Coordinates of C-alpha atoms in Angstrom, one line a residue:
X16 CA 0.0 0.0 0.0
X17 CA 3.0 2.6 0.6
X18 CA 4.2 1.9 -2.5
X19 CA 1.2 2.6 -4.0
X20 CA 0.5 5.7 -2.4
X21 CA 4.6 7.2 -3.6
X22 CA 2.8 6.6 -7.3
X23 CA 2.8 9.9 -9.0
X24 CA -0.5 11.8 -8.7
X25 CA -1.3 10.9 -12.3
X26 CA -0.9 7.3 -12.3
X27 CA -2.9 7.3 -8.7
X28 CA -5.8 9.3 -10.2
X29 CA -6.0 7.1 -13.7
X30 CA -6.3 4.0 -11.4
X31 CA -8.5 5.4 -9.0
X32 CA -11.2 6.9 -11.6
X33 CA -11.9 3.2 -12.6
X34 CA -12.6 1.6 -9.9
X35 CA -16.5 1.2 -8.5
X36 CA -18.3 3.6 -6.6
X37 CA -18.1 1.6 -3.4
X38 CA -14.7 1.0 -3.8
X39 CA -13.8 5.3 -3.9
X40 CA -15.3 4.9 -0.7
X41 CA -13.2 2.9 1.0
X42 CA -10.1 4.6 -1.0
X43 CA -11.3 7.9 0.6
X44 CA -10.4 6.4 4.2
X45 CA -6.9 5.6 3.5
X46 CA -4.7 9.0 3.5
X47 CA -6.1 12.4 3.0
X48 CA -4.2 12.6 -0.2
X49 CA -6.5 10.4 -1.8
X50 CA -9.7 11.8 -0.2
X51 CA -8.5 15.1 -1.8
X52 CA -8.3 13.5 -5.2
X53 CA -11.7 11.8 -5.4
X54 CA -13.5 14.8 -3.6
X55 CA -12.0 17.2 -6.3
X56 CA -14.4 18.3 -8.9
X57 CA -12.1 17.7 -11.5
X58 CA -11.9 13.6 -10.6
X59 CA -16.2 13.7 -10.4
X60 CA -16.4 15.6 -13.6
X61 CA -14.0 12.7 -14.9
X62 CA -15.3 9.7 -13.2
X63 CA -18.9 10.3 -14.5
X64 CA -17.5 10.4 -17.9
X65 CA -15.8 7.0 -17.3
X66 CA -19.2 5.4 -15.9
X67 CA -21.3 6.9 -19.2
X68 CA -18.3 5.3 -21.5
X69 CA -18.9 1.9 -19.8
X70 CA -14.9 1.9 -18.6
X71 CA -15.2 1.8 -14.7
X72 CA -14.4 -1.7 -13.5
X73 CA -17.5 -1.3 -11.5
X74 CA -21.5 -2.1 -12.6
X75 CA -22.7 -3.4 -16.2
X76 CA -23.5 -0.3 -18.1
X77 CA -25.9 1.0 -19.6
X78 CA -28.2 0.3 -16.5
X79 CA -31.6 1.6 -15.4
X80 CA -32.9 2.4 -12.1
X81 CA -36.4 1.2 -11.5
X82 CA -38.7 1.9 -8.9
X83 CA -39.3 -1.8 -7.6
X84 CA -42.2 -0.8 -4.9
X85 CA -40.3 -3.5 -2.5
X86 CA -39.9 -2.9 0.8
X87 CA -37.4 -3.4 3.4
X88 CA -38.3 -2.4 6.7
X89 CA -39.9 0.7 6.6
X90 CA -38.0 2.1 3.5
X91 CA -38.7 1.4 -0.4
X92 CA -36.1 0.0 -2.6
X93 CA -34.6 0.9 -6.1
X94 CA -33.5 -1.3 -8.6
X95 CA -30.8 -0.9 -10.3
X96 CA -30.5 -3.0 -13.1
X97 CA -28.7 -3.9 -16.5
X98 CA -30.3 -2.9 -19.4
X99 CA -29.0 -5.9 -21.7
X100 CA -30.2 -8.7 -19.1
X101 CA -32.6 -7.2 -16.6
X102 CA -30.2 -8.6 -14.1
X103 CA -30.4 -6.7 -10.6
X104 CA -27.1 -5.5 -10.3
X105 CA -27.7 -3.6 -6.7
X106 CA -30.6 -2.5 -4.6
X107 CA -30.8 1.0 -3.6
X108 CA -32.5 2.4 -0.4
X109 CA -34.6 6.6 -0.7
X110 CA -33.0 8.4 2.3
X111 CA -34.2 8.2 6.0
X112 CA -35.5 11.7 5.8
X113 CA -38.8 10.5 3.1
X114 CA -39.3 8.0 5.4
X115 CA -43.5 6.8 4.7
X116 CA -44.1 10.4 3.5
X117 CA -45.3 10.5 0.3
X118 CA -42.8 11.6 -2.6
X119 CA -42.7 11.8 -6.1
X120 CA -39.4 11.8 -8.7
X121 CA -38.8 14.9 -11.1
X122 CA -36.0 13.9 -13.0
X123 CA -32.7 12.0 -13.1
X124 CA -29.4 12.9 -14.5
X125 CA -26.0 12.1 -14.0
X126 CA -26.6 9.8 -11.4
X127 CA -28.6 12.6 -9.9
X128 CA -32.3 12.6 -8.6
X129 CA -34.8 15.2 -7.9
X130 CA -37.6 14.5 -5.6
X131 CA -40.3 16.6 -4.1
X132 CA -42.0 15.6 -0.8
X133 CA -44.0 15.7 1.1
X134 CA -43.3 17.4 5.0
X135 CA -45.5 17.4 8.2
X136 CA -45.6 20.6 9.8
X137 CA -47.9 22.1 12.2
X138 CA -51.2 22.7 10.0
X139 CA -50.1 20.0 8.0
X140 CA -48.2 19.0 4.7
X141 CA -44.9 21.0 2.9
X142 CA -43.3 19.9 0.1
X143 CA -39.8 19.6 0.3
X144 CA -37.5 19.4 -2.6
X145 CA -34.6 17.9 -2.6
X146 CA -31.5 16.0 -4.6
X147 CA -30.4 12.8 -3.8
X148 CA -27.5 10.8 -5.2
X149 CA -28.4 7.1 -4.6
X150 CA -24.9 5.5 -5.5
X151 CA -23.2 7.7 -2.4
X152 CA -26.0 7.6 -0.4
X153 CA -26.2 11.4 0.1
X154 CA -28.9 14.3 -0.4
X155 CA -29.5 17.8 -0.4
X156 CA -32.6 19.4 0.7
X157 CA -33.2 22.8 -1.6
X158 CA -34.4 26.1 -0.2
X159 CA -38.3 26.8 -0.3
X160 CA -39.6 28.0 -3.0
X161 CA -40.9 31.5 -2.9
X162 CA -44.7 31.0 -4.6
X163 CA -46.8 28.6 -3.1
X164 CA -49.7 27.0 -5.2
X165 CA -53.4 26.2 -3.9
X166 CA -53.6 22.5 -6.1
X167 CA -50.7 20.0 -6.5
X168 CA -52.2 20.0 -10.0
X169 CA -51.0 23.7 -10.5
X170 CA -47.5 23.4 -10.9
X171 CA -44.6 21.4 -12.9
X172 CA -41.0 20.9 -12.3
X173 CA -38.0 19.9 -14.6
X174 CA -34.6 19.2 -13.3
X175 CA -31.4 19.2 -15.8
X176 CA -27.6 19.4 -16.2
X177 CA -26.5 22.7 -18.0
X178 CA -23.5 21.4 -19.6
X179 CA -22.3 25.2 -20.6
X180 CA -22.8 26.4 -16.9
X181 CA -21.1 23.2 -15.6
X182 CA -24.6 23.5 -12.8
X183 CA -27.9 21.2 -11.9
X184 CA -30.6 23.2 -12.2
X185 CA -34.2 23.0 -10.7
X186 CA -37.5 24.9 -13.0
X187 CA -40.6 24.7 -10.9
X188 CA -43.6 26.5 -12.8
X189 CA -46.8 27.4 -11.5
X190 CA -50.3 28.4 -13.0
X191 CA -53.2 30.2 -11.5
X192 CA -55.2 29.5 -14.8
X193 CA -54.9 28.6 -18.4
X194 CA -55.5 32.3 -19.4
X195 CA -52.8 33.6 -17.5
X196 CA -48.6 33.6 -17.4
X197 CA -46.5 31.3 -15.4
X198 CA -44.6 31.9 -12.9
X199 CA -40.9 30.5 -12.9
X200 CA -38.5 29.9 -10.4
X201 CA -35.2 28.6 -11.2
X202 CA -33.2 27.1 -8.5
X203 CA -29.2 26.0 -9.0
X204 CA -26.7 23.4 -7.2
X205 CA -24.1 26.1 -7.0
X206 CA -26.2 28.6 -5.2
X207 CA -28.5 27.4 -3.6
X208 CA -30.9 30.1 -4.0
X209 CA -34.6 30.6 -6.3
X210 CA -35.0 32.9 -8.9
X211 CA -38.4 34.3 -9.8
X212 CA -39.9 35.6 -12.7
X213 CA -43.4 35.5 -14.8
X214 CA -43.2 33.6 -17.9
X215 CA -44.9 36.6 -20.0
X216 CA -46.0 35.0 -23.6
X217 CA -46.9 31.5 -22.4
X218 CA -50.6 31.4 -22.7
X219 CA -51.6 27.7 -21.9
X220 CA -51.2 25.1 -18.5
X221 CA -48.8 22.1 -18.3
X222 CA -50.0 19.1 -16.7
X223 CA -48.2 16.9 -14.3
X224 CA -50.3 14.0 -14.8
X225 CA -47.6 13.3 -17.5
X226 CA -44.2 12.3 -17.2
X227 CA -41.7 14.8 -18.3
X228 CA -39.2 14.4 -20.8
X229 CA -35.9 15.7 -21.3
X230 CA -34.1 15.9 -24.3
X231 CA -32.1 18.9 -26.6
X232 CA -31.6 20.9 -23.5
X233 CA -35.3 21.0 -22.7
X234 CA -37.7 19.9 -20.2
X235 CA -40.6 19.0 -22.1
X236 CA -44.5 18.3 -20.8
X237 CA -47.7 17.9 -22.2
X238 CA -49.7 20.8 -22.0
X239 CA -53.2 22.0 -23.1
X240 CA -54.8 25.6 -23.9
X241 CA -58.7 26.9 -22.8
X242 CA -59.8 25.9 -26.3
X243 CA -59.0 22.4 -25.7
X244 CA -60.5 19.4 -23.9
X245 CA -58.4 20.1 -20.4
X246 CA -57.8 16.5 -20.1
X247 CA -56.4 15.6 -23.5
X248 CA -53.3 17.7 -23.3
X249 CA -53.3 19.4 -27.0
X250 CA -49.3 20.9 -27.7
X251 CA -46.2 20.7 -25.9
X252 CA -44.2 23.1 -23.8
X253 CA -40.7 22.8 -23.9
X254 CA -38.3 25.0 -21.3
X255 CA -34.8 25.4 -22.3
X256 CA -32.7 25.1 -19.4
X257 CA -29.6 26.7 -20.9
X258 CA -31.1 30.2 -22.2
X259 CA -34.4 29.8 -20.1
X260 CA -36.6 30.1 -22.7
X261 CA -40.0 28.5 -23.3
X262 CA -41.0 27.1 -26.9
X263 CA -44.3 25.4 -28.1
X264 CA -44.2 22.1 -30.2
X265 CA -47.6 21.3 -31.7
X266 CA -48.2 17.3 -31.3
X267 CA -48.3 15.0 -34.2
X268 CA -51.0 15.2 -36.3
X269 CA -52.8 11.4 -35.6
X270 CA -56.2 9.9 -36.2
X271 CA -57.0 7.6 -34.2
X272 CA -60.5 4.8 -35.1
X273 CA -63.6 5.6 -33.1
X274 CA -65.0 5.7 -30.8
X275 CA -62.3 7.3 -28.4
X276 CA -63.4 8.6 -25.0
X277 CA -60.0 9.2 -24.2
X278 CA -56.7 9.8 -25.1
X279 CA -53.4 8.1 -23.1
X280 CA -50.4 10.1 -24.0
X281 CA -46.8 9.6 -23.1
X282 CA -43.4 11.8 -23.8
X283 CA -40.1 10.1 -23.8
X284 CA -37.1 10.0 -25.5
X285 CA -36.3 7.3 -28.5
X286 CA -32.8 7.4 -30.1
X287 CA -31.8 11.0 -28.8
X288 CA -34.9 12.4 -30.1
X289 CA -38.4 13.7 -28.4
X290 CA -40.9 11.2 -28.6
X291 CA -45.2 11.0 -28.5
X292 CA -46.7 8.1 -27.8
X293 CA -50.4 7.9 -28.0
X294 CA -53.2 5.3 -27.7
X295 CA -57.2 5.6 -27.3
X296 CA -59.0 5.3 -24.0
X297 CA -57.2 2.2 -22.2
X298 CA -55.2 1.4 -24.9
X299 CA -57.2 -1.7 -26.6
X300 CA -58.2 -2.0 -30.0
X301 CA -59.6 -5.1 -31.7
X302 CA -58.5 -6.9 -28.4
X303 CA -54.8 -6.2 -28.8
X304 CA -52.9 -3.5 -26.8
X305 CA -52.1 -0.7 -29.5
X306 CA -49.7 2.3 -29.3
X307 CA -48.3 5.0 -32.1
X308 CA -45.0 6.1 -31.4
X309 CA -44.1 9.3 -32.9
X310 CA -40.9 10.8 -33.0
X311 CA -39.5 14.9 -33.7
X312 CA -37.1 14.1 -36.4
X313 CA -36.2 17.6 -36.8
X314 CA -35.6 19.1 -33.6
X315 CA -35.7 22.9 -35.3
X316 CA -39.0 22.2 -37.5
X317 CA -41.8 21.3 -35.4
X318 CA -44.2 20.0 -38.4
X319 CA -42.1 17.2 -39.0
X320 CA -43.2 14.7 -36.8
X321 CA -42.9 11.2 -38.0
X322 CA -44.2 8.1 -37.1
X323 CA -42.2 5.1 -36.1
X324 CA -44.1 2.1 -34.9
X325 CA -47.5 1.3 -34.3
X326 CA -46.2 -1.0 -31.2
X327 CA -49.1 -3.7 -31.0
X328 CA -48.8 -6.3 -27.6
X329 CA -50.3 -9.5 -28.0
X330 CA -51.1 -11.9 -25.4
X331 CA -50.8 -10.2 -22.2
X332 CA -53.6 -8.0 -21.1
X333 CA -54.6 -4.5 -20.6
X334 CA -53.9 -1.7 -19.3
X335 CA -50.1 -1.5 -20.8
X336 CA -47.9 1.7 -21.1
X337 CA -45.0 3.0 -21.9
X338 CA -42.5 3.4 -19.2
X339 CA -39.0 4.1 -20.8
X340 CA -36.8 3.9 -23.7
X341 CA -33.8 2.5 -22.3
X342 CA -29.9 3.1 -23.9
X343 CA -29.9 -0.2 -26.2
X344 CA -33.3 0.7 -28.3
X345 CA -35.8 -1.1 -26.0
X346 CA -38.9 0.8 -24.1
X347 CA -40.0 -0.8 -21.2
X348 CA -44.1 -1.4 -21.2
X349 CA -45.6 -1.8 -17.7
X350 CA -49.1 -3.8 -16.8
X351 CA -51.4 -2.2 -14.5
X352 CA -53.3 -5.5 -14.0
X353 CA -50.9 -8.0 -14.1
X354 CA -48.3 -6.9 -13.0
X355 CA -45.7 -7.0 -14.7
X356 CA -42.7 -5.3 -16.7
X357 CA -42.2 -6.1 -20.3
X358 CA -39.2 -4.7 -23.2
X359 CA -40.3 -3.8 -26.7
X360 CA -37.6 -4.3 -29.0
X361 CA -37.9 -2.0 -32.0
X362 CA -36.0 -3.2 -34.6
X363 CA -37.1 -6.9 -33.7
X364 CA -40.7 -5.9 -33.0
X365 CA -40.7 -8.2 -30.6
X366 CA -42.5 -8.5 -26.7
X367 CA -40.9 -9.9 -23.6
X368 CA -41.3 -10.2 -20.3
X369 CA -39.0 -9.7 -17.5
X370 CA -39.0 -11.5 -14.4
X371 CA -39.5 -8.5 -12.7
X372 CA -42.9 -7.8 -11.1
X373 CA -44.2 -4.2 -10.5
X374 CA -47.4 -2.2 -8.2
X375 CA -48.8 0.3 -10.8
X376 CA -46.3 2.1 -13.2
X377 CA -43.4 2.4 -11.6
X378 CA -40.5 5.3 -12.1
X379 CA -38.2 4.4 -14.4
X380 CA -34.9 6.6 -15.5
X381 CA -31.7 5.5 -17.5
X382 CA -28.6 5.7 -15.1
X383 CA -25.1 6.2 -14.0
X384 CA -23.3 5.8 -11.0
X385 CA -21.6 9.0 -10.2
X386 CA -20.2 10.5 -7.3
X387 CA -22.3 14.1 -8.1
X388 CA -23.2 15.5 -4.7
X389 CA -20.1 14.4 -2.4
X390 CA -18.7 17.8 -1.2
X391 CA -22.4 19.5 -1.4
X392 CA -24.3 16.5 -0.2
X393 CA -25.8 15.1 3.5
X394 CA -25.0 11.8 4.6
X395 CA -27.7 9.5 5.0
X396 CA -28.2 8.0 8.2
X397 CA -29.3 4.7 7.2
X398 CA -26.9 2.1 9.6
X399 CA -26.7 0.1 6.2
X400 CA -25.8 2.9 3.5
X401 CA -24.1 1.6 0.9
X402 CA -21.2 3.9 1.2
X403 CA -20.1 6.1 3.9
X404 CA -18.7 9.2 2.3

């Protein structure tokens, strides 16, 4: 070990950066030299780049994280698992501070989550936001937001990486009514604080009752205006977290055989590019679980959407939707009735099930270990953390 530690600082730092997650922890405990190194934010920058190549000597990459709904004890587990077998490759506990309170995910990048809460306080519930890094077992709780909203229903958030500001940013948007502007707050890792502003020239509601989607820079959600049926979402919004700047993007142009009651919508991201998936009422048609998948091929002209797939399931129930298009061209289907999580191969056409079982649709994000948060982060203090940084 002395001999490894007279290395030069290069050599030490090109061995280190490959090595797993788990294993920087225990590195960190031998000499303060070495704590140095890994804590600097030139060896996290690094390190995270390793992971996304697929180089650290650590997990199986590309993985996923998935919200499995199991329990153990009184906290709910993640699953962390490899996108080309569906193998678990580790089980990840939410931080002791959620506890049973109810929470909901906002976004996931770089190894990174966002979460909003929810917090007793005397009268009753706050919601708390905060970032949590899974791998290192650490969190930050954000500062509270200056606008409060009457209805959970009211406001959206997005969470990114601004590659240009080298910064995490927070957008949480709120709506009195479809006729009226936003307001937009805009908190940031580096600090720490909310800006405020009214989004003057945005004259329509996003929804949250659909998952966001992040892709060109942009936080992306379904979103409807007062001439519209208020639950069919008809555009999209799309916040550029760079320049902070809103955009609308009209929705594919689809028709869809009647009778439809209902419209289920999903955004996602297939092959780098924003995607729509649609299907009427619960999804059924002639008896076979239907769903168009449109995608933005042109990221600069909005008119030219195109469709990919009309992705038909045989053989295994209703009530399936799209979860997540994972790094190796699958998406990830989830049953509400049975159960169960399926992959959609694209180029194969092909249905399979995995052997893992899920409650409702779970969260679902494409992921890499990083150690993001370890200088600016609070350790958990879970007895059985997977790293103690």
């Amino acid at each position: 070990m002395s001999e490894f530690k007279s290395l030069p600082v290069e050599t030490v730092t090109d061995i280190l950066i490959r090595l797993p997650i788990e294993s920087l922890g225990h590195c960190m405990c031998v000499c303060k030299s070495w704590r140095f190194l890994i804590a600097d934010p030139f060896f996290i920058n690094k390190q995270l780049i390793i992971n996304r190549q697929g180089c650290s000597t650590g997990i199986d990459n590309p993985c996923f994280l998935l919200n499995s709904r199991k329990v153990s004890g009184n906290k709910i587990c993640y699953s962390l698992r490899c996108c080309k077998t569906f193998t678990e490759q580790k089980q990840l506990k939410v931080p002791n501070i959620i506890g049973g309170l109810p929470y909901m995910i906002i976004g996931c990048c770089n190894g990174l989550l966002c979460l909003s809460m929810l917090s007793r306080v005397r009268l009753g519930y706050s919601r708390v936001l905060l970032l949590w890094n899974p791998s290192i077992k650490k969190f930050k709780i954000l500062p509270k937001p200056r606008f409060q909203s009457r209805s959970p229903y009211e406001k959206v958030y997005g969470f990114a990486f601004v590659p240009r500001a080298n910064d995490y940013k927070v957008v949480r948007i709120i709506h009195d009514r479809v006729e009226g502007s936003p307001k937009v707050e805009i908190c940031t890792l580096s600090t720490n604080s909310w800006r405020t502003w009214i989004g003057d020239g945005v004259r329509c509601a996003m929804t949250n009752r659909c998952r966001t989607a992040f892709v060109n820079g942009a936080v992306h959600w379904a979103a409807y205006k007062k001439c519209g049926n208020l639950f069919d979402p008809n555009l999209i919004i799309a916040f550029h977290m760079d320049n902070e700047v809103f955009r609308e993007i009209p929705i594919p142009g689809y028709e869809l055989p009647p009778p439809i009651t209902y419209l289920s919508i999903r955004l996602s991201v297939v092959s780098e590019k924003l995607a729509y998936f649609v299907s009427r009422d619960d999804g059924i048609i002639g008896g076979v679980v239907s769903w168009d998948l449109w995608v933005l091929e042109d990221y600069g002209v909005a008119e030219f959407w195109t469709k990919l797939h009309t992705i038909r399931l045989h053989g295994i129930g209703s009530f399936i939707y799209p979860l997540q298009s994972l790094k190796k061209g699958e998406i990830l289907f989830g049953g509400l009735e049975d159960k169960k999580l399926y992959s959609f191969d694209l180029k194969r056409q092909e249905i399979k099930e995995t052997d893992q079982e899920v409650d409702g649709l779970p969260d679902v994000f494409n992921y890499t270990e990083s150690l993001v948060l370890l200088n600016e982060g609070i350790p958990d203090s879970s007895s059985d953390a997977m790293l103690d940084l």
